[in-house]
Coordinates of C-alpha atoms in Angstrom, one line a residue:
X88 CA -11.3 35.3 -1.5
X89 CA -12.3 32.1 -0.4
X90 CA -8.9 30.3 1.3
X91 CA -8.6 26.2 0.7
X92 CA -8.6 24.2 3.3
X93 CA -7.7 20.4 4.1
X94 CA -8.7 17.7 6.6
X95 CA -7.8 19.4 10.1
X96 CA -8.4 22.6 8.9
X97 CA -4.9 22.2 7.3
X98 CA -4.6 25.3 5.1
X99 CA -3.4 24.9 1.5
X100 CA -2.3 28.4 1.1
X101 CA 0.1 28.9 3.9
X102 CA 3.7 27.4 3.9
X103 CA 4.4 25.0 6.7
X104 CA 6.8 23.6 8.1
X105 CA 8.2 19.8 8.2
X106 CA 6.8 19.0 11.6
X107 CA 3.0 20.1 10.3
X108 CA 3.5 18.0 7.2
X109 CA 4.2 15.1 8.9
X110 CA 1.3 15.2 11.0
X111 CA -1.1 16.3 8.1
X112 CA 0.0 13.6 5.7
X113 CA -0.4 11.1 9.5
X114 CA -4.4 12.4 9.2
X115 CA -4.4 12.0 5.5
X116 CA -3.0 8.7 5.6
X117 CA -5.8 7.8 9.1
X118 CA -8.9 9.8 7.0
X119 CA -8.9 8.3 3.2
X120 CA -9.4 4.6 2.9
X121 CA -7.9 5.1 -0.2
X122 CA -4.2 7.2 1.4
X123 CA -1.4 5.1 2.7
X124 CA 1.3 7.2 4.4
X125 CA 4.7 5.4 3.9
X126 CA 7.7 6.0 5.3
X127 CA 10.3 4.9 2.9
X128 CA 13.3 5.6 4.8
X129 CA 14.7 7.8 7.3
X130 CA 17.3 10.8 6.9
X131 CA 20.6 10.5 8.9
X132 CA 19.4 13.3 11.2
X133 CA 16.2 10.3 11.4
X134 CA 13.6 12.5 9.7
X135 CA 11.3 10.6 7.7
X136 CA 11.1 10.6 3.9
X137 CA 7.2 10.4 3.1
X138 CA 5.8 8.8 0.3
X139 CA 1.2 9.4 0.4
X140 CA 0.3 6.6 -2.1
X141 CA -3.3 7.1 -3.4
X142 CA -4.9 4.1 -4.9
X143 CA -8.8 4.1 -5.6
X144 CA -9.9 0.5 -5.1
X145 CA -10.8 -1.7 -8.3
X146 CA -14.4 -2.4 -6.6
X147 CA -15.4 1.6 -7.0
X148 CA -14.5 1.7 -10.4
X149 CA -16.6 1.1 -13.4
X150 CA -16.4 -2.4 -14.9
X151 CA -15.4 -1.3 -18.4
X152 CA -12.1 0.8 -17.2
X153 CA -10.7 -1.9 -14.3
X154 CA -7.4 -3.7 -15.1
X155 CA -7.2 -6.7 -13.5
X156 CA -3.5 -6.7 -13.2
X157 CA -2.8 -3.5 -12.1
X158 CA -2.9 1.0 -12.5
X159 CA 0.1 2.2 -13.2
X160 CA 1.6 4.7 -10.5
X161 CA 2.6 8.3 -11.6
X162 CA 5.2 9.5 -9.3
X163 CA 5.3 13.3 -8.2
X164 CA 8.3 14.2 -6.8
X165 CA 8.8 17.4 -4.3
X166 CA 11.0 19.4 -2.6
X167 CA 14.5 18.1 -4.1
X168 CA 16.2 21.6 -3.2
X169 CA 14.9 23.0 0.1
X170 CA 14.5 26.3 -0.9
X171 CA 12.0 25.5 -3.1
X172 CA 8.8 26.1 -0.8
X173 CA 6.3 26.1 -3.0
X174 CA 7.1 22.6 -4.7
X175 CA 6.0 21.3 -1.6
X176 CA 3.0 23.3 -0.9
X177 CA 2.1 22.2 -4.6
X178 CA 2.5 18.5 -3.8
X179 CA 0.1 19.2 -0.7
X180 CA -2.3 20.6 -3.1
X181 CA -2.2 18.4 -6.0
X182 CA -2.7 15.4 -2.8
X183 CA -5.5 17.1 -1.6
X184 CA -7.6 17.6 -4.7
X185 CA -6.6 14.1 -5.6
X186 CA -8.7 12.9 -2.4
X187 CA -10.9 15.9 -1.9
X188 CA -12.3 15.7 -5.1
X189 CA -12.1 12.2 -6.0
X190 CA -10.4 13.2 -9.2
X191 CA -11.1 11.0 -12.6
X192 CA -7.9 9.7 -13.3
X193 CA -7.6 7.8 -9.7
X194 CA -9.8 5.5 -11.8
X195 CA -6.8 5.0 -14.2
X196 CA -3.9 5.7 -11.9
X197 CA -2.1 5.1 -8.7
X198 CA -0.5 8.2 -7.6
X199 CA 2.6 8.0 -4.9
X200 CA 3.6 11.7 -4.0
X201 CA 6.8 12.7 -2.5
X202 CA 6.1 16.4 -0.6
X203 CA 9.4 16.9 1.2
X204 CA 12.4 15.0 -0.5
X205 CA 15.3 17.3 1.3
X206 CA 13.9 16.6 4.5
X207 CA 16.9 17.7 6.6
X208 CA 17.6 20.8 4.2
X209 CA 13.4 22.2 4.4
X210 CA 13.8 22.1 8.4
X211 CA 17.1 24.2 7.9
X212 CA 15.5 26.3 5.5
X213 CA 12.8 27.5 8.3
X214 CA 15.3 27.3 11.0
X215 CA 18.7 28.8 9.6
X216 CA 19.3 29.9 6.1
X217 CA 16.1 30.6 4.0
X218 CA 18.1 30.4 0.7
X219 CA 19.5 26.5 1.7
X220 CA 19.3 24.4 -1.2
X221 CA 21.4 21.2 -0.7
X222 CA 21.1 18.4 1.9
X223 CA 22.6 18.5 5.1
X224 CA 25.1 15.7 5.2
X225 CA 28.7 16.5 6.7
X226 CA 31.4 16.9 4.6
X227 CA 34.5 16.2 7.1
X228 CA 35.7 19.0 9.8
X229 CA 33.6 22.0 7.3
X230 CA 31.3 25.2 8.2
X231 CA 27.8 24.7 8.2
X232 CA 27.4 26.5 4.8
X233 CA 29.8 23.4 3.3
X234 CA 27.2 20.6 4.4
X235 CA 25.5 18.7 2.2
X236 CA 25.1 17.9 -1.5
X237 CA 22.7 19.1 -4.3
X238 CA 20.5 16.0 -4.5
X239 CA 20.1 16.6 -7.5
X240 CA 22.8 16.4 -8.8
X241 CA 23.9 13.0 -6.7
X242 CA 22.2 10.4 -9.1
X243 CA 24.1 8.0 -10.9
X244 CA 23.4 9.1 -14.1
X245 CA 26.5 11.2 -15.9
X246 CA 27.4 12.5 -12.1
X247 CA 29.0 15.7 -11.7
X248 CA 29.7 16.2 -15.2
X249 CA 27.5 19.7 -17.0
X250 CA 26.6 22.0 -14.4
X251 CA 27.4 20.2 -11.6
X252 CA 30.4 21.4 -8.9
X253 CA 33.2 19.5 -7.5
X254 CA 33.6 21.9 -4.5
X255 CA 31.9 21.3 -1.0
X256 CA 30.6 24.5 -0.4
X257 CA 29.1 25.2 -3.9
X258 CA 25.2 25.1 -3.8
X259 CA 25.1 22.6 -6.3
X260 CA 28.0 20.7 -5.2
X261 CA 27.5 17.0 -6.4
X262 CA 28.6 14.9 -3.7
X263 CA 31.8 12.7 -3.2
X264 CA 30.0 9.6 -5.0
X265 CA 27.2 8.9 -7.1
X266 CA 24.7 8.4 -4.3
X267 CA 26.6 9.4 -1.6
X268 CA 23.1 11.0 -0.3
X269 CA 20.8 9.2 2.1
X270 CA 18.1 10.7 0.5
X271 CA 18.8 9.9 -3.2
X272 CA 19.6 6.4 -2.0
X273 CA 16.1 6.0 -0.7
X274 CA 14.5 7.4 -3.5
X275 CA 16.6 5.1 -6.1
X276 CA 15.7 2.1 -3.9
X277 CA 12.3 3.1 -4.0
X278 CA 11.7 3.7 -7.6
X279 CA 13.3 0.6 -8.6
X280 CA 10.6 -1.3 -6.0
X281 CA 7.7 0.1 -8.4
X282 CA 10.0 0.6 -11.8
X283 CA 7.6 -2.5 -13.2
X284 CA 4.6 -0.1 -12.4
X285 CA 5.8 3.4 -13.2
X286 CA 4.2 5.4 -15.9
X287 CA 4.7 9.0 -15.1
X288 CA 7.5 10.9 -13.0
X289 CA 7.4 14.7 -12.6
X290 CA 9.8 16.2 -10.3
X291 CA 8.5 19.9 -9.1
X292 CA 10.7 23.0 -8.6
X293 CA 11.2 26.9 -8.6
X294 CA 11.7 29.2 -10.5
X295 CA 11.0 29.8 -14.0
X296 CA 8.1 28.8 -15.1
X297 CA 9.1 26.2 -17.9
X298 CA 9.1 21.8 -18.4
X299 CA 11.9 20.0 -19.1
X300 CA 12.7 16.3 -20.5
X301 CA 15.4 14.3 -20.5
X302 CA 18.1 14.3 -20.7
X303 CA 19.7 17.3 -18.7
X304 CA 23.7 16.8 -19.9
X305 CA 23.2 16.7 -23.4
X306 CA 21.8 17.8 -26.3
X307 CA 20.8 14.5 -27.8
X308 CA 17.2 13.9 -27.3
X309 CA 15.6 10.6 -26.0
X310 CA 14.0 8.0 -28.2
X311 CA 10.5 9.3 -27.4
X312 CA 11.4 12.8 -27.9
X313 CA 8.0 13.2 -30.3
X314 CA 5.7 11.9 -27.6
X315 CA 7.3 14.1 -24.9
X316 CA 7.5 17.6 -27.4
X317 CA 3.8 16.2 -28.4
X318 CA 2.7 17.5 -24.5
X319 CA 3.7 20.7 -25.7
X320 CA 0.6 21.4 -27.0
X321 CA -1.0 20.8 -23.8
X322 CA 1.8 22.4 -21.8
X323 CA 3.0 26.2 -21.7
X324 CA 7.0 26.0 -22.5
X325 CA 9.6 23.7 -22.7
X326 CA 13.7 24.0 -22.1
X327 CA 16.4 22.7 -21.6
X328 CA 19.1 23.5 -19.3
X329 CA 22.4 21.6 -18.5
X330 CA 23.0 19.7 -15.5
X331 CA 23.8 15.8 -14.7
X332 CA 23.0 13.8 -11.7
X333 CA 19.2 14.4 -12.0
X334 CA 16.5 12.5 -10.7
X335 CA 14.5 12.2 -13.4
X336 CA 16.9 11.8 -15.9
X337 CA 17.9 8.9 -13.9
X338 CA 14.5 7.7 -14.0
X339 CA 14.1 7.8 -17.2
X340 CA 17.6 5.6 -18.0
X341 CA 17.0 3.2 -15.3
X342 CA 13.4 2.0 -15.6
X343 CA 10.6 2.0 -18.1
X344 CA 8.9 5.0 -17.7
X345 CA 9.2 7.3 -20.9
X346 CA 6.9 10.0 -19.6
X347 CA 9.1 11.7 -17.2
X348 CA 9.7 15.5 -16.5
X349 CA 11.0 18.1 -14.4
X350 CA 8.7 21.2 -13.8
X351 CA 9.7 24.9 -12.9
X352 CA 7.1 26.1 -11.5
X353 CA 6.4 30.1 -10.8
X354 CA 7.5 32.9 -10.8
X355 CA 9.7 33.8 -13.5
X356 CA 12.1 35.5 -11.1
X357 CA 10.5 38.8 -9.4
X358 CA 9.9 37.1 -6.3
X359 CA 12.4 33.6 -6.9
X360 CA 13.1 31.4 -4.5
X361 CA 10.7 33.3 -2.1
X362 CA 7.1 33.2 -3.8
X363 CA 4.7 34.6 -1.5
X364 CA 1.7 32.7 0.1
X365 CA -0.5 34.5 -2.3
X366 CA 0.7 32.6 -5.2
X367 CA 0.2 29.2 -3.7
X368 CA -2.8 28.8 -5.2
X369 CA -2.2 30.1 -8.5
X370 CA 0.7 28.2 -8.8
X371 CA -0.3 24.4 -8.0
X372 CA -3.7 25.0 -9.7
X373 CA -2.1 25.5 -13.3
X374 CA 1.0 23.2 -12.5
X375 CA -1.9 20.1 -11.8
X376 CA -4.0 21.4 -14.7
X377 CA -0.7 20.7 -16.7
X378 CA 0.2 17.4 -15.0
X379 CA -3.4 16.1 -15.9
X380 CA -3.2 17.5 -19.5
X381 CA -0.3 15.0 -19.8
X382 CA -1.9 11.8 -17.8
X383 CA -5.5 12.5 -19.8
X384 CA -3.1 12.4 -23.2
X385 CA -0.8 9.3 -22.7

């Protein structure tokens, strides 16, 4: 089969590691008139947190579909939980075909995409412990495997209440403090630069195969509940599941964007954590065929 390939011969169907994305999303940022690379922040370890923000200029689009004031950014977030390889090679994708094949809606939207939000905890998850899922922050005088927090689980919204831990060295351990993260600070800080602009958040993870909408620690729905079930028809399967200190549930409390979701992307649990290369492709093909059902329906 034919394998996909980006600027650089960058290829979209192998995992790489964080050194290779920063320099890819450098080129992308240097090659498309229309791709900023941003750095919004830097890790305590000093990586860089990397925000691509894709805005087709008003001149190149048709008269009759310019706003004069502004496109509304969707926001795709990646790579919360390092493990997650494949949330990251799907950001990569969805950024590429974005520029690649100057897609429709850049005409409509502004797109910022996140691909490596654990920074610290992806270059641990190539270096040390492929299973790593939190961030690697110290907690005091610990062993390695009690570092860090489950970012997301360290957002000021209900923290550390449903399935969230208390204990250091659980994986989804929720920090000492709402934000105690470097990470989730520079995410919160970020989003609430662009809150006046944001129209659609989806934060990308494995495994399962499912959507989800707010909000995570309870059972009461939000007030657009019907516009968000409404994507169902264009989506393949929605839960819920119970957890607080979320990203996008903080989101959707703390700005106006009512179109907000987390995504599970494949498998459904043969392969987990650890989805081969082969299903790269498959994978962030039907995950952006979903994300555009939603954008083409708002």
């Amino acid at each position: 089969t034919k394998r996909s390939f980006a600027i650089g011969g960058f290829s979209l169907e192998v995992y790489h590691t964080f050194e290779e994305i920063v320099n890819f999303t450098k080129k992308i940022g240097n090659h498309y008139k229309i791709a900023k690379y941003v750095e919004i922040g830097k890790t305590n370890d000093g990586l860089p947190l990397i925000v691509i923000q894709i805005n087709e200029s008003q001149k190149n689009i048709p008269k009759k579909l310019r706003n004069v004031s502004y496109k509304p950014i969707v926001m795709i977030e990646c790579g919360i939980h390092a493990r997650e390889w494949i949330s990251t090679a799907t950001c990569l994708w969805i950024m590429n075909d974005l520029l690649k094949n100057k897609s429709p809606l850049l005409q409509k939207y502004e797109f910022h995409l996140l691909p490596v939000f654990n920074a610290e905890g992806y270059v641990y998850s190539w270096t040390r412990n492929r299973a790593w899922r939190k961030s690697r922050s110290k907690n005091g005088n610990l062993t390695s495997n009690c570092y860090g927090s489950d970012i997301n689980r360290n957002f000021d919204v209900e923290f550390c209440q449903n399935g969230a831990s208390k204990e250091m060295c659980d994986s989804d351990y929720c920090g000492k403090k709402a934000f105690s993260e470097k990470e989730s600070q520079l995410l919160r800080d970020y989003v609430l630069r662009i809150k006046n602009k944001l129209s659609a958040y989806f934060s990308l993870h494995n495994f399962g195969q499912f959507w989800m909408y707010p909000y995570a620690y309870t059972d009461i729905p939000p007030k657009n509940v019907k516009t968000l079930v409404r994507m169902h028809l264009y989506l393949s399967l929605f839960r819920k599941d119970k957890s607080s200190g979320s990203s996008v549930d903080w989101v959707y409390k703390n700005t106006d964007c009512k179109i907000v979701f987390a995504v599970e992307l494949r498998d459904k649990g043969g392969y987990g954590f650890r989805l081969p290369e082969k299903y790269i492709k498959p994978t962030a093909t039907e995950a952006w065929a979903g994300i555009q059902a939603v954008l083409n329906n708002m």
